[in-house]
Tab-separated table of C-alpha atoms and ligand atoms in Angstrom:
chain	number	residue	atom	x	y	z
Y	1	MET	CA	-6.278	-75.209	-27.425
Y	2	THR	CA	-6.047	-74.535	-30.534
Y	3	VAL	CA	-3.334	-74.047	-32.839
Y	4	ILE	CA	-2.359	-73.296	-36.576
Y	5	LEU	CA	0.095	-74.571	-38.062
Y	6	VAL	CA	0.875	-72.178	-41.038
Y	7	VAL	CA	2.931	-73.406	-43.801
Y	8	GLY	CA	3.019	-71.531	-47.383
Y	9	ALA	CA	6.334	-71.970	-49.514
Y	10	ARG	CA	8.310	-75.299	-50.512
Y	11	PRO	CA	10.682	-75.100	-47.493
Y	12	ASN	CA	8.195	-74.889	-44.799
Y	13	PHE	CA	6.615	-78.389	-45.169
Y	14	MET	CA	9.470	-80.011	-43.970
Y	15	LYS	CA	9.982	-77.428	-40.742
Y	16	ALA	CA	6.403	-77.646	-40.174
Y	17	ALA	CA	5.833	-81.508	-40.491
Y	18	PRO	CA	7.638	-83.154	-36.830
Y	19	VAL	CA	5.403	-79.672	-34.710
Y	20	TYR	CA	2.217	-81.752	-36.365
Y	21	LYS	CA	3.494	-84.858	-35.635
Y	22	ALA	CA	5.396	-84.484	-32.272
Y	23	PHE	CA	1.867	-82.576	-31.085
Y	24	LYS	CA	-0.336	-85.536	-32.746
Y	25	ASN	CA	1.605	-87.851	-30.999
Y	26	ASN	CA	2.756	-86.385	-27.239
Y	27	TYR	CA	-0.709	-83.942	-27.082
Y	28	PRO	CA	-3.166	-85.637	-28.586
Y	29	ASP	CA	-5.604	-83.374	-26.894
Y	30	VAL	CA	-4.606	-80.414	-28.406
Y	31	ASN	CA	-6.414	-79.323	-31.997
Y	32	VAL	CA	-3.425	-79.150	-34.858
Y	33	LYS	CA	-5.036	-77.332	-37.733
Y	34	ILE	CA	-3.033	-76.873	-40.811
Y	35	CYS	CA	-3.723	-73.726	-42.900
Y	36	HIS	CA	-1.741	-73.691	-46.468
Y	37	THR	CA	-1.510	-70.145	-47.501
Y	38	GLY	CA	-1.404	-71.338	-51.195
Y	39	GLN	CA	2.009	-69.175	-51.754
Y	40	HIS	CA	3.479	-72.380	-53.665
Y	41	TYR	CA	1.089	-73.517	-55.299
Y	42	ASP	CA	2.303	-76.098	-58.007
Y	43	SER	CA	1.791	-79.420	-57.520
Y	44	LYS	CA	5.684	-80.225	-57.452
Y	45	MET	CA	6.091	-77.228	-55.010
Y	46	SER	CA	3.459	-78.469	-52.642
Y	47	ASP	CA	1.396	-81.281	-52.986
Y	48	VAL	CA	4.174	-83.860	-53.544
Y	49	PHE	CA	5.373	-82.033	-50.503
Y	50	PHE	CA	2.580	-83.304	-47.987
Y	51	ARG	CA	2.423	-86.940	-49.328
Y	52	ASP	CA	5.986	-87.630	-49.512
Y	53	LEU	CA	6.228	-86.128	-45.485
Y	54	GLY	CA	2.754	-88.178	-44.620
Y	55	MET	CA	1.320	-84.932	-44.121
Y	56	PRO	CA	-2.708	-84.803	-43.742
Y	57	GLU	CA	-4.907	-81.882	-46.692
Y	58	PRO	CA	-4.509	-78.480	-45.283
Y	59	GLU	CA	-7.779	-77.332	-42.965
Y	60	PHE	CA	-8.038	-74.249	-44.908
Y	61	TYR	CA	-5.952	-73.518	-48.459
Y	62	LEU	CA	-5.970	-69.820	-48.587
Y	63	GLY	CA	-5.211	-70.181	-52.603
Y	64	VAL	CA	-3.160	-66.434	-52.542
Y	65	GLY	CA	-0.752	-67.678	-55.582
Y	66	SER	CA	2.204	-65.536	-56.871
Y	67	GLY	CA	2.504	-61.218	-56.728
Y	68	SER	CA	4.347	-59.066	-55.575
Y	69	HIS	CA	6.020	-58.926	-52.137
Y	70	ALA	CA	2.764	-55.658	-51.302
Y	71	VAL	CA	0.066	-58.813	-53.477
Y	72	GLN	CA	0.840	-61.713	-52.285
Y	73	THR	CA	1.457	-60.057	-48.266
Y	74	ALA	CA	-1.333	-58.627	-48.421
Y	75	ASN	CA	-3.544	-61.150	-49.757
Y	76	ILE	CA	-2.410	-63.704	-47.219
Y	77	MET	CA	-2.948	-61.501	-44.380
Y	78	ILE	CA	-6.637	-60.464	-45.368
Y	79	GLU	CA	-8.096	-64.566	-46.294
Y	80	PHE	CA	-5.955	-65.764	-42.827
Y	81	GLU	CA	-7.795	-63.081	-40.640
Y	82	LYS	CA	-11.025	-64.967	-41.549
Y	83	VAL	CA	-9.531	-68.259	-40.928
Y	84	CYS	CA	-8.429	-67.056	-37.193
Y	85	ILE	CA	-11.310	-64.616	-36.552
Y	86	ALA	CA	-13.414	-67.917	-37.366
Y	87	GLU	CA	-11.235	-70.403	-35.517
Y	88	GLN	CA	-10.362	-68.558	-32.365
Y	89	PRO	CA	-6.864	-70.223	-31.870
Y	90	ASN	CA	-4.882	-70.336	-28.760
Y	91	VAL	CA	-1.210	-70.522	-30.764
Y	92	VAL	CA	-0.226	-69.429	-34.535
Y	93	LEU	CA	2.357	-71.201	-35.252
Y	94	VAL	CA	4.718	-70.235	-38.487
Y	95	ALA	CA	8.031	-71.441	-40.081
Y	96	GLY	CA	10.851	-70.295	-41.693
Y	97	ASP	CA	11.368	-67.069	-43.368
Y	98	VAL	CA	8.922	-66.531	-46.590
Y	99	ASN	CA	6.440	-63.994	-47.196
Y	100	SER	CA	3.866	-66.755	-45.776
Y	101	THR	CA	5.629	-66.316	-42.331
Y	102	ILE	CA	5.630	-62.895	-41.434
Y	103	ALA	CA	1.710	-62.510	-43.007
Y	104	CYS	CA	0.084	-65.074	-41.091
Y	105	GLY	CA	2.674	-64.123	-37.879
Y	106	LEU	CA	1.584	-59.531	-38.980
Y	107	VAL	CA	-2.286	-61.412	-38.681
Y	108	ALA	CA	-1.987	-63.276	-35.424
Y	109	SER	CA	-0.023	-60.815	-33.326
Y	110	LYS	CA	-2.265	-57.631	-34.216
Y	111	LEU	CA	-5.526	-60.845	-33.197
Y	112	HIS	CA	-3.411	-61.053	-29.784
Y	113	ILE	CA	-2.728	-64.831	-30.723
Y	114	LYS	CA	0.468	-66.327	-29.256
Y	115	LEU	CA	2.625	-66.596	-32.207
Y	116	GLY	CA	5.637	-68.777	-32.274
Y	117	HIS	CA	8.156	-69.008	-34.836
Y	118	ILE	CA	10.026	-71.994	-35.914
Y	119	GLU	CA	13.935	-71.782	-37.157
Y	120	SER	CA	14.004	-68.184	-35.161
Y	121	GLY	CA	16.875	-65.910	-34.724
Y	122	LEU	CA	18.625	-66.704	-37.961
Y	123	ARG	CA	20.061	-63.389	-39.690
Y	124	SER	CA	22.157	-63.136	-43.060
Y	125	PHE	CA	22.368	-59.419	-41.855
Y	126	ASP	CA	21.958	-58.395	-45.679
Y	127	ARG	CA	18.109	-56.513	-45.990
Y	128	LYS	CA	18.352	-56.743	-49.633
Y	129	MET	CA	17.467	-60.143	-48.792
Y	130	PRO	CA	13.652	-60.444	-48.449
Y	131	GLU	CA	13.635	-63.249	-46.248
Y	132	GLU	CA	15.972	-61.132	-44.239
Y	133	ILE	CA	13.434	-58.314	-43.381
Y	134	ASN	CA	10.466	-61.157	-42.727
Y	135	ARG	CA	12.929	-63.244	-40.005
Y	136	ILE	CA	13.475	-59.796	-38.384
Y	137	LEU	CA	9.900	-58.446	-38.031
Y	138	THR	CA	8.759	-62.080	-37.435
Y	139	ASP	CA	10.659	-62.663	-34.385
Y	140	CYS	CA	10.101	-59.327	-33.155
Y	141	ILE	CA	6.551	-60.050	-32.477
Y	142	SER	CA	6.896	-63.654	-31.587
Y	143	ASP	CA	6.068	-64.798	-28.618
Y	144	TYR	CA	8.247	-68.161	-28.646
Y	145	LEU	CA	10.657	-68.312	-30.866
Y	146	PHE	CA	12.513	-71.587	-30.991
Y	147	VAL	CA	16.246	-71.317	-32.598
Y	148	THR	CA	18.295	-74.182	-34.940
Y	149	GLU	CA	21.928	-73.143	-33.995
Y	150	HIS	CA	23.979	-70.947	-31.435
Y	151	SER	CA	24.335	-67.503	-33.536
Y	152	GLY	CA	20.108	-67.098	-33.951
Y	153	LEU	CA	20.921	-66.872	-29.820
Y	154	GLU	CA	23.076	-64.786	-30.073
Y	155	ASN	CA	21.257	-62.684	-32.583
Y	156	LEU	CA	17.819	-62.528	-30.612
Y	157	LYS	CA	19.837	-61.518	-27.614
Y	158	ASN	CA	21.731	-58.909	-29.489
Y	159	GLU	CA	18.098	-57.597	-31.025
Y	160	GLY	CA	16.804	-57.085	-27.539
Y	161	ILE	CA	14.391	-60.240	-27.241
Y	162	PRO	CA	13.363	-61.318	-24.065
Y	163	GLN	CA	15.471	-64.517	-23.313
Y	164	GLU	CA	12.117	-66.397	-21.418
Y	165	LYS	CA	10.613	-66.366	-25.178
Y	166	VAL	CA	13.436	-68.320	-26.616
Y	167	PHE	CA	13.492	-71.717	-26.535
Y	168	PHE	CA	17.075	-73.988	-28.303
Y	169	THR	CA	15.175	-76.663	-29.573
Y	170	GLY	CA	17.573	-77.333	-32.215
Y	171	ASN	CA	16.526	-77.696	-36.053
Y	172	CYS	CA	13.179	-79.514	-37.087
Y	173	MET	CA	14.054	-79.655	-41.110
Y	174	ILE	CA	16.549	-82.462	-40.135
Y	175	ASP	CA	14.306	-83.730	-38.325
Y	176	SER	CA	12.274	-84.845	-41.402
Y	177	LEU	CA	15.516	-85.426	-42.711
Y	178	ILE	CA	16.057	-88.045	-39.808
Y	179	ASP	CA	12.478	-89.237	-40.799
Y	180	PHE	CA	12.710	-89.761	-44.176
Y	181	LEU	CA	16.244	-91.061	-44.669
Y	182	PRO	CA	15.270	-94.984	-45.120
Y	183	LYS	CA	12.928	-93.744	-47.762
Y	184	THR	CA	15.618	-92.696	-50.114
Y	185	GLU	CA	16.945	-96.251	-49.908
Y	186	VAL	CA	14.066	-97.354	-52.661
Y	187	THR	CA	13.579	-94.419	-55.003
Y	188	ASN	CA	14.372	-95.153	-58.505
Y	189	ILE	CA	15.244	-91.546	-59.184
Y	190	LYS	CA	18.932	-92.106	-60.557
Y	191	GLN	CA	17.511	-94.677	-62.736
Y	192	ARG	CA	14.841	-92.074	-63.821
Y	193	LEU	CA	16.844	-89.572	-64.747
Y	194	GLY	CA	19.331	-91.516	-66.065
Y	195	ILE	CA	22.672	-90.856	-63.349
Y	196	GLU	CA	25.516	-92.965	-63.154
Y	197	GLY	CA	28.366	-92.224	-61.865
Y	198	LYS	CA	29.612	-89.388	-59.865
Y	199	TYR	CA	27.555	-85.552	-60.011
Y	200	LEU	CA	27.085	-82.716	-59.068
Y	201	LEU	CA	23.882	-81.251	-57.578
Y	202	LEU	CA	22.947	-77.297	-58.248
Y	203	THR	CA	19.931	-75.555	-57.229
Y	204	PHE	CA	19.531	-72.044	-57.985
Y	205	HIS	CA	16.795	-69.632	-56.786
Y	206	ARG	CA	17.903	-66.451	-54.994
Y	207	PRO	CA	16.734	-63.670	-56.829
Y	208	SER	CA	19.902	-62.035	-56.090
Y	209	ASN	CA	21.721	-64.699	-58.540
Y	210	VAL	CA	18.890	-66.000	-60.979
Y	211	ASP	CA	17.155	-62.943	-61.931
Y	212	ASP	CA	20.685	-61.294	-63.378
Y	213	LYS	CA	21.538	-61.960	-66.516
Y	214	ASP	CA	24.964	-62.650	-66.133
Y	215	PHE	CA	24.954	-64.992	-63.276
Y	216	TYR	CA	23.698	-68.195	-66.348
Y	217	ASP	CA	27.444	-66.540	-68.114
Y	218	GLY	CA	29.011	-68.130	-64.516
Y	219	LEU	CA	26.779	-71.296	-64.673
Y	220	LYS	CA	27.578	-71.837	-68.501
Y	221	GLU	CA	31.417	-71.394	-67.477
Y	222	LEU	CA	31.048	-74.603	-64.950
Y	223	VAL	CA	28.681	-76.684	-66.644
Y	224	ASN	CA	32.091	-76.560	-69.366
Y	225	LYS	CA	34.390	-76.905	-67.241
Y	226	TYR	CA	32.898	-79.756	-65.144
Y	227	SER	CA	30.981	-82.118	-67.222
Y	228	GLY	CA	33.315	-83.799	-68.729
Y	229	ASP	CA	33.622	-85.319	-65.534
Y	230	PHE	CA	30.873	-85.260	-63.655
Y	231	LYS	CA	27.022	-84.788	-64.365
Y	232	LEU	CA	25.185	-82.039	-63.396
Y	233	VAL	CA	22.203	-82.608	-62.180
Y	234	PHE	CA	19.602	-79.156	-62.142
Y	235	PRO	CA	16.055	-79.415	-60.797
Y	236	ILE	CA	14.351	-76.083	-61.881
Y	237	HIS	CA	12.594	-73.825	-59.312
Y	238	PRO	CA	9.669	-72.256	-61.127
Y	239	ARG	CA	11.606	-68.632	-61.334
Y	240	THR	CA	14.547	-70.072	-62.736
Y	241	ARG	CA	12.639	-71.618	-65.576
Y	242	LYS	CA	11.190	-68.394	-65.904
Y	243	ASN	CA	13.851	-65.609	-66.270
Y	244	LEU	CA	15.713	-68.669	-68.409
Y	245	GLU	CA	13.440	-68.730	-71.393
Y	246	SER	CA	12.967	-64.403	-70.770
Y	247	PHE	CA	16.585	-64.045	-70.381
Y	248	GLY	CA	16.778	-66.511	-74.096
Y	249	VAL	CA	19.365	-68.609	-72.448
Y	250	LYS	CA	19.369	-72.335	-73.781
Y	251	ILE	CA	21.503	-74.593	-71.207
Y	252	ALA	CA	18.634	-77.585	-72.600
Y	253	ASP	CA	21.934	-79.237	-75.008
Y	254	TYR	CA	24.768	-78.987	-72.689
Y	255	HIS	CA	25.897	-82.580	-72.932
Y	256	ASN	CA	25.969	-84.143	-68.997
Y	257	LEU	CA	23.409	-81.595	-67.940
Y	258	ILE	CA	20.158	-83.479	-66.663
Y	259	LEU	CA	17.599	-80.566	-66.566
Y	260	THR	CA	14.704	-81.418	-64.622
Y	261	GLU	CA	11.330	-80.220	-62.538
Y	262	PRO	CA	11.446	-79.435	-59.264
Y	263	LEU	CA	11.746	-82.885	-57.233
Y	264	GLY	CA	10.294	-84.331	-54.834
Y	265	TYR	CA	10.932	-84.463	-50.926
Y	266	ILE	CA	12.345	-87.802	-50.847
Y	267	ASP	CA	13.584	-87.813	-54.776
Y	268	PHE	CA	16.107	-84.695	-53.980
Y	269	LEU	CA	16.749	-86.319	-50.610
Y	270	SER	CA	18.199	-89.064	-51.982
Y	271	LEU	CA	19.966	-87.290	-54.669
Y	272	ILE	CA	21.891	-85.146	-51.602
Y	273	LYS	CA	22.787	-88.125	-49.845
Y	274	ASP	CA	25.185	-89.533	-53.052
Y	275	SER	CA	26.129	-86.478	-54.636
Y	276	PHE	CA	29.885	-85.349	-55.201
Y	277	CYS	CA	29.085	-81.869	-54.239
Y	278	VAL	CA	26.122	-79.787	-54.108
Y	279	ILE	CA	26.073	-76.133	-55.139
Y	280	THR	CA	23.911	-74.320	-54.092
Y	281	ASP	CA	21.682	-70.669	-53.316
Y	282	SER	CA	19.325	-72.210	-51.077
Y	283	GLY	CA	19.085	-71.975	-47.152
Y	284	GLY	CA	17.819	-75.036	-46.440
Y	285	ILE	CA	20.099	-77.014	-48.966
Y	286	GLN	CA	23.112	-75.708	-46.511
Y	287	GLU	CA	21.954	-77.733	-43.550
Y	288	GLU	CA	21.208	-81.117	-45.526
Y	289	THR	CA	24.147	-81.671	-47.004
Y	290	THR	CA	25.772	-80.304	-43.368
Y	291	TYR	CA	24.036	-82.969	-41.364
Y	292	LEU	CA	23.992	-85.670	-44.669
Y	293	GLY	CA	28.111	-84.635	-44.732
Y	294	VAL	CA	28.219	-83.855	-48.024
Y	295	PRO	CA	30.636	-80.893	-49.744
Y	296	CYS	CA	27.851	-78.016	-50.024
Y	297	ILE	CA	29.300	-74.589	-52.045
Y	298	THR	CA	27.015	-71.499	-51.748
Y	299	VAL	CA	26.857	-69.502	-53.948
Y	300	ARG	CA	25.655	-66.516	-52.217
Y	301	GLU	CA	27.572	-63.659	-50.119
Y	302	SER	CA	26.364	-64.433	-46.828
Y	303	THR	CA	24.526	-67.168	-44.907
Y	304	GLU	CA	21.894	-66.672	-42.366
Y	305	ARG	CA	23.406	-70.319	-41.385
Y	306	PRO	CA	26.835	-69.904	-40.389
Y	307	ILE	CA	27.183	-73.323	-38.113
Y	308	THR	CA	26.826	-74.876	-41.296
Y	309	VAL	CA	30.558	-73.373	-42.834
Y	310	GLU	CA	31.626	-73.468	-39.135
Y	311	VAL	CA	30.697	-76.909	-38.151
Y	312	GLY	CA	29.348	-78.265	-41.630
Y	313	THR	CA	30.418	-79.177	-44.722
Y	314	ASN	CA	29.530	-76.099	-46.313
Y	315	TYR	CA	31.829	-73.259	-47.955
Y	316	LEU	CA	29.982	-69.949	-48.485
Y	317	ALA	CA	31.347	-68.779	-52.393
Y	318	GLY	CA	29.980	-65.280	-52.355
Y	319	ALA	CA	28.021	-64.643	-55.822
Y	320	ASN	CA	31.174	-65.298	-57.505
Y	321	PHE	CA	31.727	-68.308	-60.027
Y	322	ASN	CA	35.609	-68.092	-60.122
Y	323	SER	CA	35.240	-68.762	-56.073
Y	324	VAL	CA	33.411	-71.175	-56.894
Y	325	PHE	CA	35.420	-72.978	-59.435
Y	326	LYS	CA	38.655	-72.345	-56.824
Y	327	ILE	CA	36.563	-74.261	-53.729
Y	328	PHE	CA	35.830	-76.777	-56.260
Y	329	GLU	CA	39.076	-77.498	-56.922
Y	330	GLU	CA	40.147	-78.356	-53.281
Y	331	ILE	CA	36.759	-80.682	-53.256
Y	332	ASN	CA	37.864	-82.390	-56.125
Y	333	LYS	CA	41.758	-83.226	-54.797
Y	334	GLY	CA	40.092	-84.994	-51.824
Y	335	ASN	CA	40.307	-81.786	-49.783
Y	336	ALA	CA	36.810	-81.152	-48.633
Y	337	LYS	CA	36.324	-79.959	-45.330
Y	338	LYS	CA	34.822	-83.581	-42.987
Y	339	GLY	CA	32.397	-81.746	-40.918
Y	340	GLU	CA	30.124	-82.274	-37.766
Y	341	ILE	CA	26.623	-82.601	-37.021
Y	342	PRO	CA	25.816	-79.036	-35.412
Y	343	GLU	CA	24.169	-79.279	-31.362
Y	344	LEU	CA	20.949	-80.559	-31.558
Y	345	TRP	CA	20.167	-81.690	-34.978
Y	346	ASP	CA	19.296	-84.958	-33.634
Y	347	GLY	CA	15.401	-86.015	-34.963
Y	348	LYS	CA	14.403	-84.563	-31.789
Y	349	SER	CA	13.348	-80.905	-32.442
Y	350	GLY	CA	9.772	-81.094	-33.297
Y	351	GLU	CA	9.253	-83.070	-30.175
Y	352	ARG	CA	11.503	-80.271	-28.313
Y	353	VAL	CA	8.905	-77.222	-30.259
Y	354	ALA	CA	5.957	-78.981	-28.876
Y	355	LYS	CA	7.492	-79.827	-25.421
Y	356	PHE	CA	8.273	-75.982	-25.232
Y	357	LEU	CA	5.198	-74.382	-25.781
Y	358	MET	CA	2.701	-76.759	-24.022
Y	359	GLU	CA	5.148	-75.558	-21.018
Y	360	ASN	CA	5.315	-72.857	-21.373
Y	361	PHE	CA	1.934	-71.254	-23.276
Y	362	LYS	CA	-0.129	-68.867	-20.704
Y	363	ASN	CA	-3.543	-68.548	-22.289
Y	364	ASN	CA	-3.633	-63.903	-21.467
X	401	UD1	C1	10.290	-68.312	-51.896
X	401	UD1	C2	10.629	-67.517	-50.710
X	401	UD1	C3	12.262	-68.278	-50.566
X	401	UD1	C4	12.189	-69.559	-51.131
X	401	UD1	C5	11.723	-70.163	-52.112
X	401	UD1	C6	12.150	-71.553	-51.823
X	401	UD1	C7	9.853	-65.080	-49.977
X	401	UD1	C8	9.921	-63.939	-49.867
X	401	UD1	N1	10.662	-66.483	-50.875
X	401	UD1	O1	10.870	-67.880	-52.798
X	401	UD1	O2	12.814	-67.385	-49.738
X	401	UD1	O3	13.598	-69.512	-50.579
X	401	UD1	O4	9.962	-70.207	-51.931
X	401	UD1	O5	11.236	-71.662	-53.035
X	401	UD1	O6	8.331	-66.227	-49.259
X	401	UD1	N2	5.877	-69.826	-59.291
X	401	UD1	C9	5.494	-70.901	-60.073
X	401	UD1	N3	4.351	-72.038	-58.903
X	401	UD1	C10	4.685	-71.828	-57.947
X	401	UD1	C11	5.163	-71.074	-57.298
X	401	UD1	C12	5.913	-69.915	-57.850
X	401	UD1	O7	5.371	-71.283	-61.034
X	401	UD1	O8	4.376	-73.127	-56.757
X	401	UD1	C13	6.581	-68.758	-59.603
X	401	UD1	C14	5.710	-67.307	-60.130
X	401	UD1	O9	5.745	-67.318	-61.024
X	401	UD1	C15	6.106	-67.014	-58.822
X	401	UD1	C16	7.557	-66.952	-58.982
X	401	UD1	O10	7.752	-68.411	-59.401
X	401	UD1	O11	5.987	-64.966	-59.726
X	401	UD1	C17	7.875	-66.793	-57.516
X	401	UD1	O12	7.365	-67.505	-56.592
X	401	UD1	P1	7.498	-66.534	-55.076
X	401	UD1	O13	6.525	-67.756	-53.952
X	401	UD1	O14	7.215	-65.395	-55.272
X	401	UD1	O15	8.945	-66.886	-54.477
X	401	UD1	P2	10.278	-67.891	-55.010
X	401	UD1	O16	11.125	-67.614	-55.256
X	401	UD1	O17	9.431	-69.361	-54.857
């Protein structure tokens, strides 16, 4: 049996690694091959994760790079189709909600190759997010849907997805977190960045925020407000860096604001773990902070991961810095919610994905 495991963009790597390892450890007869689309190509957005996560070099590298949604998706499809025709895999596994996910999913589905979706069922109900379109479409054509949280089960049921295709596995990304947490004790990232004392960790890359010039006024206000009492650490995503430059926004000289390139997995995990609070518009970081019990303020109107708000330590602020400030004041007074770890976020999700796939795979 041959399985092609697709990765393409930064958030895919930590979701795919545990599934790869589960196959290697528990089903050594299965031939698992990694295909990297090259959607993210900078070494800081890609290679560093392979190294940190102990993944082998991908068997296939499609090298598609950046482009508009149509260009990027189409180029991935053209290149991935060649791989599928040459390799004739029995199963293609895709993860998350990026353009690589839907592009490779479509190719597999049209070639009648069984398709599995890791992190299925999440919905923000905001179709202006490209990720939401990718999620809905990928789920619609998948044969095996691996779900991280209860809301995903509900969403798939409401969309009429046959229940026998749906498997509640828990969160593969949290498997990676649990696996690599001990390594965060030995990184010297704080020393390297000159962080001492309490600090806030900031990340922003969502187009609805960072492509809007006004967003940076809120960001500057946040830095002005809190940089007296805290260091603020801000690893900058390439999209955000580009926009800072094109809008002519100058934040480099702000007091106590530490700007860095995108960081590797273990360094970043270490920074989340020890931060006073994370302020972000990321999807995955909402889950990582929930697992680690660190307060997280999400600067978005919606979340596709409601369990992080209902059970975890996440607050949904809206795309509105005044609301971020109000929430932060409460956290700063010591009133942050405590949070619990969601069901099946136990480090064994990758094993469940491999097991369910092997039990349910039908070669027809
Ligand atoms: C993509 C995902 C998003 C995910 C994010 C994580 C889609 C639709 N979006 O957004 O869901 O949260 O990855 O980072 O798939 N760039 C570089 N180097 C790189 C990659 C990108 O400089 O290695 C720059 C390019 O100028 C590119 C821009 O960043 O145009 C955006 O990259 P792209 O892959 O299109 O989307 P992301 O914003 O990274």
